[in-house]
């Protein structure tokens, strides 16, 4: 067996998190290397190449802020950049900061074991290498493990099948085909209008209708770009403490329950016209009070009724089983209007459940559907899935997946008691998927970098969350979620999309600004809640 590679920091994943982590580590003089399963940089934007894939936060906000030069030179073409442009951006970042020489592609990390005597992580890859590193940073994303197709008979299907999260790099031409799409989450809602334009016939299988608001995409507005450029530092500073880490959400402090109905309607209408997530920030009580949520839900339902011509289809498309915005809100381009096309049908799986996938298509309780292609837009084993797939073992050989058997436990979403020197970027217990991921990623990478510099400056080399701090944080995260309507929806935030996954609300709901303050306080108090020592 070859000699282990010895590093200060091993970084797993070359998406937004891993690239910036490498850049910061180099800046601090640490030896660091990134291991990436894909053939290129980009993470989410490397894998999710399905038709219509694009960011749903405005491009200028969904981008790195750490380099003013990078911000000056990069020009986004659309309000919401499409996947190819996002991938170009991340490739540009990799080149501009000369990151590639420390990234190893097509190399999947399979295990990471903590060697207590040495105070180091021993990391193995599917290429047979071993890396010995003082610190291990899991920059592997929250939505990087696709949900397996769990429908009976899927292996018997003779046509082509695709998962939106693992789309072929060469693209897919659906021209002239009969296509079935299973799922109606964000990935489906983005891809359905595109596939409908190409395919001869499209049938959408919907289990749960989703709330979706219009993006109103278009070329980047020169006025918005100019305003952003002129005030960038101040606007970025505001976004870093905004509840969800971006300004176009525009969180209002007004309560819907205290607002007269006509005024409420006016606010919803104005925000619907603005497009994107602005609807989410319309009132401060939308996700905490059913009385405030119901009018928002009704507003969206009425919009669907106005857009979709067939009233039966419209009713099916209206979410009824959970409060507005308590599953990830979708942002679409022409989603609902697509159901007015002659070549698009909607099958409600609550009325006719799928019995099996057959060699020729899908059999529901009502009938057989024949397809040339099936698109599985069925989502991900979110947040914990990417970590529990790797054989991660901490002190005493404890496996992370065993420690998390009843749900993830972290301190600040960043570290886990019993797993010293292992950092998670945007892990469970941090705002993560409830926020602008790029803002949360930069915050975590900066916090981890400052922490490593602090340890180094004190000749310390091992840091570990204490069990007490972790317990208190987990209780706080649960308490924050329990006070909201989020826990009423069977969402992937709760692991409800994966059979057998513990039902625990994983992200921290109190907001990006509140969370950042807590993390900064912990650091300012000498990393309170962490035990620090020098390795043997
Ligand atoms: P998702 O939100 O989990 O949606 C999966 C869909 O598949 C749901 O409609 C689900 O129905 C359905 N489904 C799953 N298993 C099924 C089964 N066995 N039979 C029938 N239907 C089944 O996944 P996603 O659309 O890939 O999105 C995941 C997340 O990725 C999003 O919430 C978002 O955070 C992120 N994303 C972001 C963007 C963007 O920013 N532009 C785009 C795409 C995705 P149920 O609801 O009934 O479970």
Coordinates of C-alpha atoms and ligand atoms in Angstrom, one line a residue:
X1 CA 0.0 0.0 0.0
X2 CA 1.3 3.5 -0.8
X3 CA 2.4 5.9 1.9
X4 CA -0.3 8.1 3.3
X5 CA -0.5 11.7 2.1
X6 CA 0.1 14.0 5.1
X7 CA -1.8 17.2 5.3
X8 CA -2.9 19.8 7.9
X9 CA -6.4 19.8 6.5
X10 CA -8.3 17.4 4.3
X11 CA -11.4 18.8 2.6
X12 CA -14.1 16.6 1.1
X13 CA -16.0 18.2 -1.8
X14 CA -15.2 20.8 -4.4
X15 CA -18.5 22.8 -4.5
X16 CA -19.0 26.3 -3.2
X17 CA -17.8 25.2 0.3
X18 CA -14.7 23.2 -0.6
X19 CA -13.4 25.7 -3.0
X20 CA -13.5 28.6 -0.5
X21 CA -12.2 26.3 2.3
X22 CA -9.2 25.5 0.2
X23 CA -8.6 29.1 -0.6
X24 CA -8.8 30.1 3.1
X25 CA -6.5 27.3 4.2
X26 CA -3.9 28.3 1.8
X27 CA -4.1 31.9 2.9
X28 CA -3.4 30.7 6.5
X29 CA -0.4 28.7 5.4
X30 CA -2.0 25.3 6.1
X31 CA -1.3 22.4 3.7
X32 CA -4.7 21.4 2.4
X33 CA -6.2 19.2 -0.4
X34 CA -9.7 18.7 -1.7
X35 CA -11.0 15.2 -2.7
X36 CA -14.0 15.3 -5.0
X37 CA -16.1 12.4 -6.3
X38 CA -17.1 14.3 -9.5
X39 CA -14.9 15.0 -12.6
X40 CA -14.9 18.7 -12.0
X41 CA -15.7 21.5 -9.5
X42 CA -19.2 22.7 -8.8
X43 CA -20.9 20.3 -6.4
X44 CA -24.6 20.8 -6.8
X45 CA -24.1 22.6 -10.0
X46 CA -21.9 19.9 -11.4
X47 CA -24.5 17.1 -10.8
X48 CA -27.8 18.9 -11.3
X49 CA -27.9 19.4 -15.0
X50 CA -31.5 18.7 -15.7
X51 CA -33.4 21.0 -18.1
X52 CA -34.3 24.2 -16.4
X53 CA -31.9 23.9 -13.5
X54 CA -31.1 27.3 -12.2
X55 CA -30.6 29.1 -8.9
X56 CA -33.7 30.6 -7.3
X57 CA -32.0 33.3 -5.3
X58 CA -30.9 36.3 -7.5
X59 CA -27.5 35.6 -9.0
X60 CA -25.7 38.6 -7.5
X61 CA -26.7 37.5 -4.0
X62 CA -26.0 33.8 -4.7
X63 CA -22.3 34.3 -5.2
X64 CA -19.1 34.6 -3.2
X65 CA -18.5 37.9 -1.4
X66 CA -14.9 37.2 -0.1
X67 CA -13.2 38.8 -3.1
X68 CA -14.2 42.3 -4.4
X69 CA -12.0 41.7 -7.4
X70 CA -13.9 38.5 -8.3
X71 CA -17.2 40.4 -7.8
X72 CA -16.0 43.2 -10.0
X73 CA -15.0 41.0 -12.9
X74 CA -17.9 38.5 -13.0
X75 CA -21.0 39.6 -14.8
X76 CA -24.2 37.5 -14.4
X77 CA -26.3 37.4 -17.5
X78 CA -29.7 36.6 -15.9
X79 CA -31.6 37.5 -12.8
X80 CA -31.4 33.8 -11.8
X81 CA -28.4 32.2 -13.4
X82 CA -28.9 28.8 -15.1
X83 CA -26.8 25.8 -14.2
X84 CA -24.2 26.2 -17.0
X85 CA -23.5 29.8 -16.0
X86 CA -23.1 28.8 -12.3
X87 CA -20.8 26.0 -13.3
X88 CA -18.7 28.4 -15.4
X89 CA -18.6 30.8 -12.4
X90 CA -17.3 28.0 -10.1
X91 CA -14.7 26.9 -12.8
X92 CA -13.6 30.5 -13.1
X93 CA -13.2 30.7 -9.3
X94 CA -11.1 27.5 -9.3
X95 CA -8.9 29.0 -12.1
X96 CA -8.7 32.5 -10.8
X97 CA -7.5 31.4 -7.3
X98 CA -5.3 28.6 -8.8
X99 CA -7.2 26.0 -6.8
X100 CA -7.1 23.0 -9.1
X101 CA -3.5 21.9 -8.2
X102 CA -4.8 20.9 -4.8
X103 CA -8.0 19.2 -5.9
X104 CA -8.2 15.6 -6.8
X105 CA -11.2 14.7 -8.9
X106 CA -13.0 11.4 -9.4
X107 CA -11.9 10.4 -6.0
X108 CA -14.6 9.5 -3.5
X109 CA -13.8 9.6 0.2
X110 CA -15.1 6.3 1.7
X111 CA -14.0 6.5 5.3
X112 CA -12.6 8.9 7.9
X113 CA -11.4 7.5 11.2
X114 CA -10.0 9.5 14.1
X115 CA -6.7 8.2 15.5
X116 CA -6.9 9.2 19.2
X117 CA -3.3 8.6 19.9
X118 CA -2.0 10.7 17.1
X119 CA -4.9 13.2 17.2
X120 CA -5.3 12.9 13.4
X121 CA -7.9 11.8 10.9
X122 CA -7.1 8.9 8.7
X123 CA -9.1 9.3 5.5
X124 CA -9.5 6.7 2.8
X125 CA -10.6 7.1 -0.8
X126 CA -12.0 4.7 -3.4
X127 CA -8.8 5.1 -5.3
X128 CA -7.0 3.2 -2.5
X129 CA -5.3 6.3 -1.0
X130 CA -4.9 7.1 2.7
X131 CA -4.6 10.7 3.8
X132 CA -3.5 11.6 7.3
X133 CA -4.7 15.0 8.3
X134 CA -4.9 17.0 11.5
X135 CA -8.3 18.4 10.5
X136 CA -11.0 17.1 8.3
X137 CA -13.6 19.4 6.7
X138 CA -16.8 17.8 5.3
X139 CA -17.7 20.3 2.5
X140 CA -20.0 17.7 0.9
X141 CA -23.2 19.6 0.6
X142 CA -26.7 19.0 2.0
X143 CA -28.3 17.7 -1.1
X144 CA -25.6 15.6 -2.7
X145 CA -27.0 12.1 -2.1
X146 CA -30.0 11.4 -4.4
X147 CA -32.9 9.5 -3.0
X148 CA -32.9 6.0 -4.4
X149 CA -35.8 5.0 -6.6
X150 CA -38.0 3.0 -4.2
X151 CA -40.8 2.1 -6.5
X152 CA -41.3 -1.6 -7.2
X153 CA -40.4 -2.9 -10.7
X154 CA -38.1 0.1 -11.4
X155 CA -35.3 -2.3 -12.5
X156 CA -37.6 -4.0 -15.1
X157 CA -38.2 -0.7 -17.0
X158 CA -37.0 -1.0 -20.6
X159 CA -37.0 2.7 -21.6
X160 CA -34.5 5.4 -20.4
X161 CA -34.7 6.6 -16.9
X162 CA -33.0 9.6 -15.3
X163 CA -32.7 11.2 -11.9
X164 CA -32.7 15.0 -11.9
X165 CA -29.8 15.0 -9.4
X166 CA -27.6 12.8 -11.6
X167 CA -28.3 14.1 -15.0
X168 CA -26.3 12.9 -18.0
X169 CA -23.6 15.5 -18.9
X170 CA -24.4 15.2 -22.6
X171 CA -28.0 16.3 -21.9
X172 CA -31.1 14.5 -23.0
X173 CA -33.2 15.1 -26.1
X174 CA -36.9 14.3 -25.4
X175 CA -38.1 15.3 -28.8
X176 CA -41.0 13.2 -30.0
X177 CA -41.0 11.1 -26.8
X178 CA -43.7 10.2 -24.2
X179 CA -42.1 11.2 -20.9
X180 CA -43.2 10.5 -17.3
X181 CA -42.0 12.8 -14.5
X182 CA -42.3 11.4 -11.0
X183 CA -42.2 14.1 -8.3
X184 CA -43.2 17.8 -8.0
X185 CA -40.5 19.3 -5.9
X186 CA -38.2 22.2 -7.0
X187 CA -36.3 20.0 -9.5
X188 CA -39.5 18.8 -11.1
X189 CA -41.0 22.3 -11.1
X190 CA -38.0 23.7 -12.9
X191 CA -37.7 20.8 -15.4
X192 CA -41.4 20.2 -16.2
X193 CA -41.9 23.3 -18.4
X194 CA -38.7 22.6 -20.3
X195 CA -39.5 19.0 -20.9
X196 CA -43.1 19.8 -21.9
X197 CA -41.8 22.1 -24.7
X198 CA -39.7 19.3 -26.1
X199 CA -41.6 16.0 -25.5
X200 CA -44.5 14.8 -27.6
X201 CA -46.4 13.9 -24.4
X202 CA -45.6 14.6 -20.7
X203 CA -47.3 13.0 -17.8
X204 CA -46.6 14.4 -14.3
X205 CA -47.1 12.1 -11.3
X206 CA -47.8 14.2 -8.3
X207 CA -47.9 12.8 -4.7
X208 CA -48.0 16.2 -2.9
X209 CA -48.8 19.5 -4.6
X210 CA -46.1 22.1 -3.9
X211 CA -46.4 25.8 -3.3
X212 CA -44.6 27.6 -6.1
X213 CA -44.1 31.3 -6.8
X214 CA -43.1 32.9 -10.1
X215 CA -39.4 33.8 -10.6
X216 CA -40.0 36.5 -13.2
X217 CA -36.6 35.7 -14.7
X218 CA -35.1 37.7 -17.4
X219 CA -31.8 39.4 -18.3
X220 CA -30.0 40.9 -15.3
X221 CA -31.6 44.3 -14.8
X222 CA -28.9 47.0 -15.4
X223 CA -30.4 49.2 -12.6
X224 CA -30.3 46.4 -10.1
X225 CA -26.8 45.6 -11.1
X226 CA -25.7 49.2 -10.8
X227 CA -27.3 49.6 -7.4
X228 CA -25.7 46.4 -6.2
X229 CA -22.3 47.5 -7.5
X230 CA -22.5 51.0 -5.9
X231 CA -23.6 49.7 -2.5
X232 CA -22.1 46.2 -2.5
X233 CA -20.2 46.3 0.8
X234 CA -23.2 47.6 2.7
X235 CA -25.7 45.3 1.0
X236 CA -23.5 42.3 1.6
X237 CA -23.2 43.2 5.2
X238 CA -27.0 43.4 5.5
X239 CA -27.4 40.1 3.8
X240 CA -25.0 38.4 6.3
X241 CA -27.4 39.2 9.1
X242 CA -30.7 39.0 7.3
X243 CA -33.0 36.2 8.5
X244 CA -32.4 34.0 5.4
X245 CA -29.1 35.5 4.2
X246 CA -30.4 37.4 1.1
X247 CA -32.1 40.7 0.7
X248 CA -34.7 39.9 -2.0
X249 CA -36.6 37.9 0.6
X250 CA -37.2 41.3 2.2
X251 CA -38.5 40.2 5.6
X252 CA -41.3 42.4 6.8
X253 CA -41.8 42.9 10.5
X254 CA -45.6 43.4 10.0
X255 CA -47.9 40.6 11.3
X256 CA -50.4 39.3 8.8
X257 CA -52.9 38.8 11.7
X258 CA -52.7 42.6 12.5
X259 CA -53.1 43.6 8.8
X260 CA -56.5 44.3 7.3
X261 CA -57.4 41.7 4.6
X262 CA -57.3 44.3 1.7
X263 CA -53.9 45.5 2.7
X264 CA -52.7 41.9 3.1
X265 CA -53.8 41.1 -0.4
X266 CA -52.1 44.2 -1.7
X267 CA -48.8 43.1 -0.1
X268 CA -49.1 39.6 -1.5
X269 CA -49.9 40.8 -4.9
X270 CA -47.0 43.3 -4.9
X271 CA -44.6 40.6 -3.8
X272 CA -46.0 38.0 -6.3
X273 CA -45.2 40.6 -9.0
X274 CA -41.7 41.2 -7.7
X275 CA -41.1 37.5 -8.1
X276 CA -39.0 34.9 -6.3
X277 CA -38.9 34.5 -2.6
X278 CA -40.3 38.0 -1.8
X279 CA -43.6 36.2 -1.0
X280 CA -41.8 34.3 1.8
X281 CA -40.9 37.6 3.6
X282 CA -44.3 39.2 3.2
X283 CA -45.2 39.0 6.9
X284 CA -43.3 38.0 10.1
X285 CA -45.8 35.5 11.3
X286 CA -46.4 33.4 8.1
X287 CA -44.5 30.3 9.4
X288 CA -45.4 30.6 13.0
X289 CA -49.2 31.2 13.1
X290 CA -51.8 29.3 11.2
X291 CA -54.1 32.4 11.2
X292 CA -51.3 34.3 9.4
X293 CA -50.5 31.4 7.1
X294 CA -53.9 30.6 5.8
X295 CA -54.4 33.9 3.8
X296 CA -51.0 33.4 2.1
X297 CA -52.0 29.8 1.2
X298 CA -55.4 31.1 -0.1
X299 CA -53.7 33.8 -2.2
X300 CA -51.5 31.2 -3.9
X301 CA -54.4 28.9 -4.4
X302 CA -56.4 31.6 -6.1
X303 CA -53.4 32.4 -8.4
X304 CA -53.3 28.7 -9.4
X305 CA -57.0 28.8 -10.1
X306 CA -56.6 31.9 -12.3
X307 CA -53.6 30.4 -14.2
X308 CA -54.7 26.8 -14.8
X309 CA -57.7 26.6 -17.2
X310 CA -58.9 23.2 -16.3
X311 CA -60.5 23.5 -12.8
X312 CA -60.0 19.9 -11.9
X313 CA -56.3 20.1 -12.7
X314 CA -56.1 23.4 -10.8
X315 CA -57.6 21.9 -7.7
X316 CA -55.1 19.0 -7.9
X317 CA -52.2 21.5 -8.1
X318 CA -53.3 23.4 -5.0
X319 CA -51.4 22.3 -1.9
X320 CA -53.9 21.4 0.9
X321 CA -52.1 19.1 3.3
X322 CA -49.6 21.5 4.9
X323 CA -49.1 25.2 5.6
X324 CA -47.7 27.6 3.0
X325 CA -43.9 27.8 2.9
X326 CA -43.3 25.0 5.4
X327 CA -41.8 22.8 2.8
X328 CA -39.1 24.4 0.7
X329 CA -40.9 27.1 -1.4
X330 CA -40.4 26.5 -5.1
X331 CA -39.7 29.4 -7.5
X332 CA -40.7 28.6 -11.0
X333 CA -40.7 29.8 -14.6
X334 CA -44.1 29.0 -16.3
X335 CA -44.8 26.0 -14.0
X336 CA -48.6 26.2 -13.6
X337 CA -49.3 27.5 -17.1
X338 CA -47.6 24.4 -18.4
X339 CA -50.6 22.4 -17.4
X340 CA -52.6 24.4 -20.0
X341 CA -50.7 22.7 -22.8
X342 CA -52.4 20.0 -24.8
X343 CA -49.4 17.6 -24.4
X344 CA -49.3 17.7 -20.5
X345 CA -51.3 15.6 -18.1
X346 CA -51.3 15.5 -14.3
X347 CA -51.8 12.3 -12.4
X348 CA -52.7 12.7 -8.7
X349 CA -51.1 9.8 -6.9
X350 CA -53.4 10.3 -3.9
X351 CA -56.3 9.3 -6.2
X352 CA -54.4 6.6 -8.1
X353 CA -51.2 5.5 -6.4
X354 CA -48.3 4.0 -8.3
X355 CA -48.5 0.2 -8.0
X356 CA -45.4 -0.6 -10.0
X357 CA -43.0 0.5 -12.7
X358 CA -43.5 -1.9 -15.6
X359 CA -41.1 -2.7 -18.5
X360 CA -43.1 -0.1 -20.6
X361 CA -43.9 2.6 -18.0
X362 CA -45.9 3.2 -14.9
X363 CA -48.9 1.2 -13.6
X364 CA -51.2 3.1 -11.1
X365 CA -54.2 1.8 -9.3
X366 CA -56.2 3.1 -12.3
X367 CA -54.3 2.3 -15.5
X368 CA -51.1 1.7 -17.3
X369 CA -49.0 4.6 -18.8
X370 CA -46.4 3.9 -21.5
X371 CA -43.3 6.0 -21.7
X372 CA -40.1 6.3 -23.7
X373 CA -38.4 7.9 -20.7
X374 CA -39.1 8.3 -17.0
X375 CA -37.6 11.2 -15.0
X376 CA -37.3 10.6 -11.3
X377 CA -37.4 14.0 -9.6
X378 CA -37.7 12.4 -6.2
X379 CA -35.2 14.4 -4.2
X380 CA -32.3 13.6 -1.9
X381 CA -31.4 12.0 1.4
X382 CA -30.8 15.5 2.7
X383 CA -28.3 16.9 5.2
X384 CA -27.4 13.7 7.1
X385 CA -27.3 11.4 4.0
X386 CA -24.0 12.7 2.6
X387 CA -22.3 12.2 6.0
X388 CA -23.7 8.8 7.0
X389 CA -22.7 7.4 3.6
X390 CA -19.1 7.8 4.6
X391 CA -17.8 5.5 7.3
X392 CA -16.9 8.3 9.8
X393 CA -15.6 7.1 13.2
X394 CA -14.6 9.3 16.1
X395 CA -13.3 8.5 19.6
X396 CA -13.6 4.8 20.6
X397 CA -14.4 3.9 17.0
X398 CA -18.0 5.3 17.4
X399 CA -19.6 5.5 14.0
X400 CA -21.3 8.9 13.2
X401 CA -24.3 7.0 11.7
X402 CA -24.8 5.2 15.1
X403 CA -24.4 8.4 17.1
X404 CA -27.1 9.9 14.8
X405 CA -29.4 6.9 14.7
X406 CA -32.1 9.0 16.3
X407 CA -31.3 12.1 14.4
X408 CA -28.3 14.4 13.9
X409 CA -26.6 15.9 17.0
X410 CA -24.2 18.8 16.5
X411 CA -22.9 21.8 18.4
X412 CA -23.7 24.8 16.2
X413 CA -24.1 22.5 13.2
X414 CA -20.3 22.7 12.9
X415 CA -18.9 19.9 15.1
X416 CA -20.0 16.7 16.8
X417 CA -19.0 15.6 20.4
X418 CA -16.7 12.6 20.1
X419 CA -15.5 13.6 16.7
X420 CA -12.6 16.0 17.4
X421 CA -11.2 18.1 14.5
X422 CA -14.0 17.2 12.2
X423 CA -15.9 20.2 10.8
X424 CA -19.1 20.1 8.9
X425 CA -20.0 23.0 6.5
X426 CA -23.7 24.0 6.7
X427 CA -24.5 20.9 8.8
X428 CA -27.7 20.0 10.6
X429 CA -28.3 22.5 13.5
X430 CA -27.2 25.5 11.4
X431 CA -29.5 27.7 9.2
X432 CA -28.0 25.9 6.1
X433 CA -30.8 24.9 3.7
X434 CA -33.2 27.6 5.2
X435 CA -30.8 30.3 4.0
X436 CA -28.8 31.5 1.0
X437 CA -26.3 28.7 1.0
X438 CA -23.4 30.8 -0.3
X439 CA -23.8 33.2 2.6
X440 CA -24.0 30.4 5.1
X441 CA -21.0 28.6 3.5
X442 CA -18.8 31.7 3.7
X443 CA -19.8 32.2 7.4
X444 CA -18.9 28.6 8.2
X445 CA -15.7 28.5 6.3
X446 CA -14.6 31.8 7.9
X447 CA -15.5 30.6 11.3
X448 CA -13.6 27.3 10.8
X449 CA -10.6 29.2 9.4
X450 CA -10.5 31.6 12.3
X451 CA -10.8 28.7 14.7
X452 CA -7.9 26.8 13.1
X453 CA -5.8 30.0 13.2
X454 CA -6.7 30.5 16.8
X455 CA -5.7 27.0 17.8
X456 CA -2.4 27.3 15.8
X457 CA -1.6 30.6 17.6
X458 CA -2.0 28.9 21.0
X459 CA 0.0 25.8 20.0
X460 CA -3.2 23.7 20.3
X461 CA -4.2 21.1 17.8
X462 CA -7.3 19.3 19.0
X463 CA -10.8 20.9 19.4
X464 CA -13.9 19.0 20.2
X465 CA -17.5 20.0 21.1
X466 CA -18.3 19.0 24.6
X467 CA -21.3 16.7 25.2
X468 CA -23.0 19.3 27.4
X469 CA -22.7 22.1 24.8
X470 CA -24.0 19.7 22.1
X471 CA -27.0 18.6 24.2
X472 CA -27.9 22.2 24.9
X473 CA -27.6 23.2 21.2
X474 CA -29.7 20.2 20.0
X475 CA -32.4 21.1 22.6
X476 CA -32.3 24.8 21.5
X477 CA -32.5 23.8 17.8
X478 CA -35.5 21.5 18.5
X479 CA -37.2 24.2 20.6
X480 CA -36.8 26.8 17.9
X481 CA -38.4 24.5 15.3
X482 CA -41.2 23.4 17.6
X483 CA -42.4 27.0 17.8
X484 CA -43.0 27.1 14.1
X485 CA -45.4 25.5 11.5
X486 CA -42.5 23.8 9.7
X487 CA -43.0 20.7 11.8
X488 CA -46.5 20.3 10.4
X489 CA -45.2 19.4 6.9
X490 CA -43.8 16.1 5.8
X491 CA -40.7 17.7 4.3
X492 CA -37.1 16.6 3.7
X493 CA -36.2 19.2 6.4
X494 CA -37.6 16.6 8.8
X495 CA -36.3 13.6 6.9
X496 CA -39.9 12.6 6.1
X497 CA -39.0 11.9 2.5
X498 CA -36.8 8.9 3.3
X499 CA -38.5 5.8 4.7
X500 CA -37.2 5.0 8.2
X501 CA -35.3 8.3 8.7
X502 CA -35.8 9.7 12.1
X503 CA -38.3 12.6 12.1
X504 CA -36.1 15.5 13.4
X505 CA -36.2 19.0 12.1
X506 CA -32.6 19.4 10.9
X507 CA -31.8 23.0 10.1
X508 CA -31.7 25.8 12.7
X509 CA -34.8 28.0 12.2
X510 CA -33.9 31.1 14.2
X511 CA -32.2 32.9 11.3
X512 CA -28.8 33.6 9.8
X513 CA -28.2 36.8 11.7
X514 CA -29.1 35.4 15.1
X515 CA -27.0 32.3 14.4
X516 CA -24.0 34.3 13.2
X517 CA -24.1 36.2 16.4
X518 CA -24.1 33.0 18.5
X519 CA -21.2 31.6 16.6
X520 CA -19.2 34.8 17.0
X521 CA -19.9 34.9 20.7
X522 CA -18.7 31.4 21.1
X523 CA -15.5 32.3 19.4
X524 CA -15.1 35.5 21.3
X525 CA -15.4 33.6 24.6
X526 CA -12.4 31.4 23.7
X527 CA -14.5 28.7 21.8
X528 CA -17.0 28.2 24.6
X529 CA -18.5 24.7 24.6
X530 CA -15.4 23.2 23.0
X531 CA -12.6 21.3 24.7
X532 CA -9.2 22.3 23.4
X533 CA -5.9 20.5 23.8
X534 CA -2.5 19.8 22.2
X535 CA -2.1 16.5 20.5
X536 CA 0.5 14.1 21.8
Ligands
LIG1 P1 -38.0 17.2 -3.3 O1 -38.3 18.6 -2.9 O2 -37.7 16.2 -2.2 O3 -39.2 16.6 -4.2 C1 -39.3 15.3 -4.5 C2 -40.6 15.0 -5.1 O4 -40.7 13.6 -5.4 C3 -41.8 15.3 -4.2 O5 -42.8 15.8 -4.9 C4 -42.1 13.9 -3.6 O6 -43.4 13.8 -3.2 C5 -41.8 13.1 -4.8 N1 -41.5 11.7 -4.5 C6 -40.5 11.2 -3.8 N2 -40.5 9.9 -3.7 C7 -41.6 9.5 -4.4 C8 -42.3 8.3 -4.7 N3 -41.7 7.1 -4.3 N4 -43.4 8.3 -5.4 C9 -43.9 9.4 -5.8 N5 -43.4 10.6 -5.6 C10 -42.3 10.7 -4.9 O7 -36.7 17.1 -4.2 P2 -36.2 18.1 -5.3 O8 -37.2 18.6 -6.2 O9 -35.0 17.5 -6.0 O10 -35.7 19.3 -4.4 C11 -34.9 19.1 -3.3 C12 -34.3 20.4 -2.8 O11 -33.2 20.8 -3.6 C13 -35.3 21.6 -2.9 O12 -36.2 21.6 -1.9 C14 -34.3 22.7 -2.9 O13 -33.8 23.0 -1.6 C15 -33.1 22.2 -3.7 N6 -33.3 22.6 -5.1 C16 -33.1 23.9 -5.3 C17 -33.2 24.4 -6.6 C18 -32.8 25.8 -6.9 O14 -32.4 26.5 -6.0 N7 -33.0 26.3 -8.0 C19 -33.7 23.5 -7.6 C20 -33.9 22.2 -7.3 C21 -33.8 21.7 -6.1 P3 -43.8 14.0 -1.6 O15 -43.7 15.5 -1.5 O16 -45.1 13.5 -1.5 O17 -42.8 13.3 -0.8

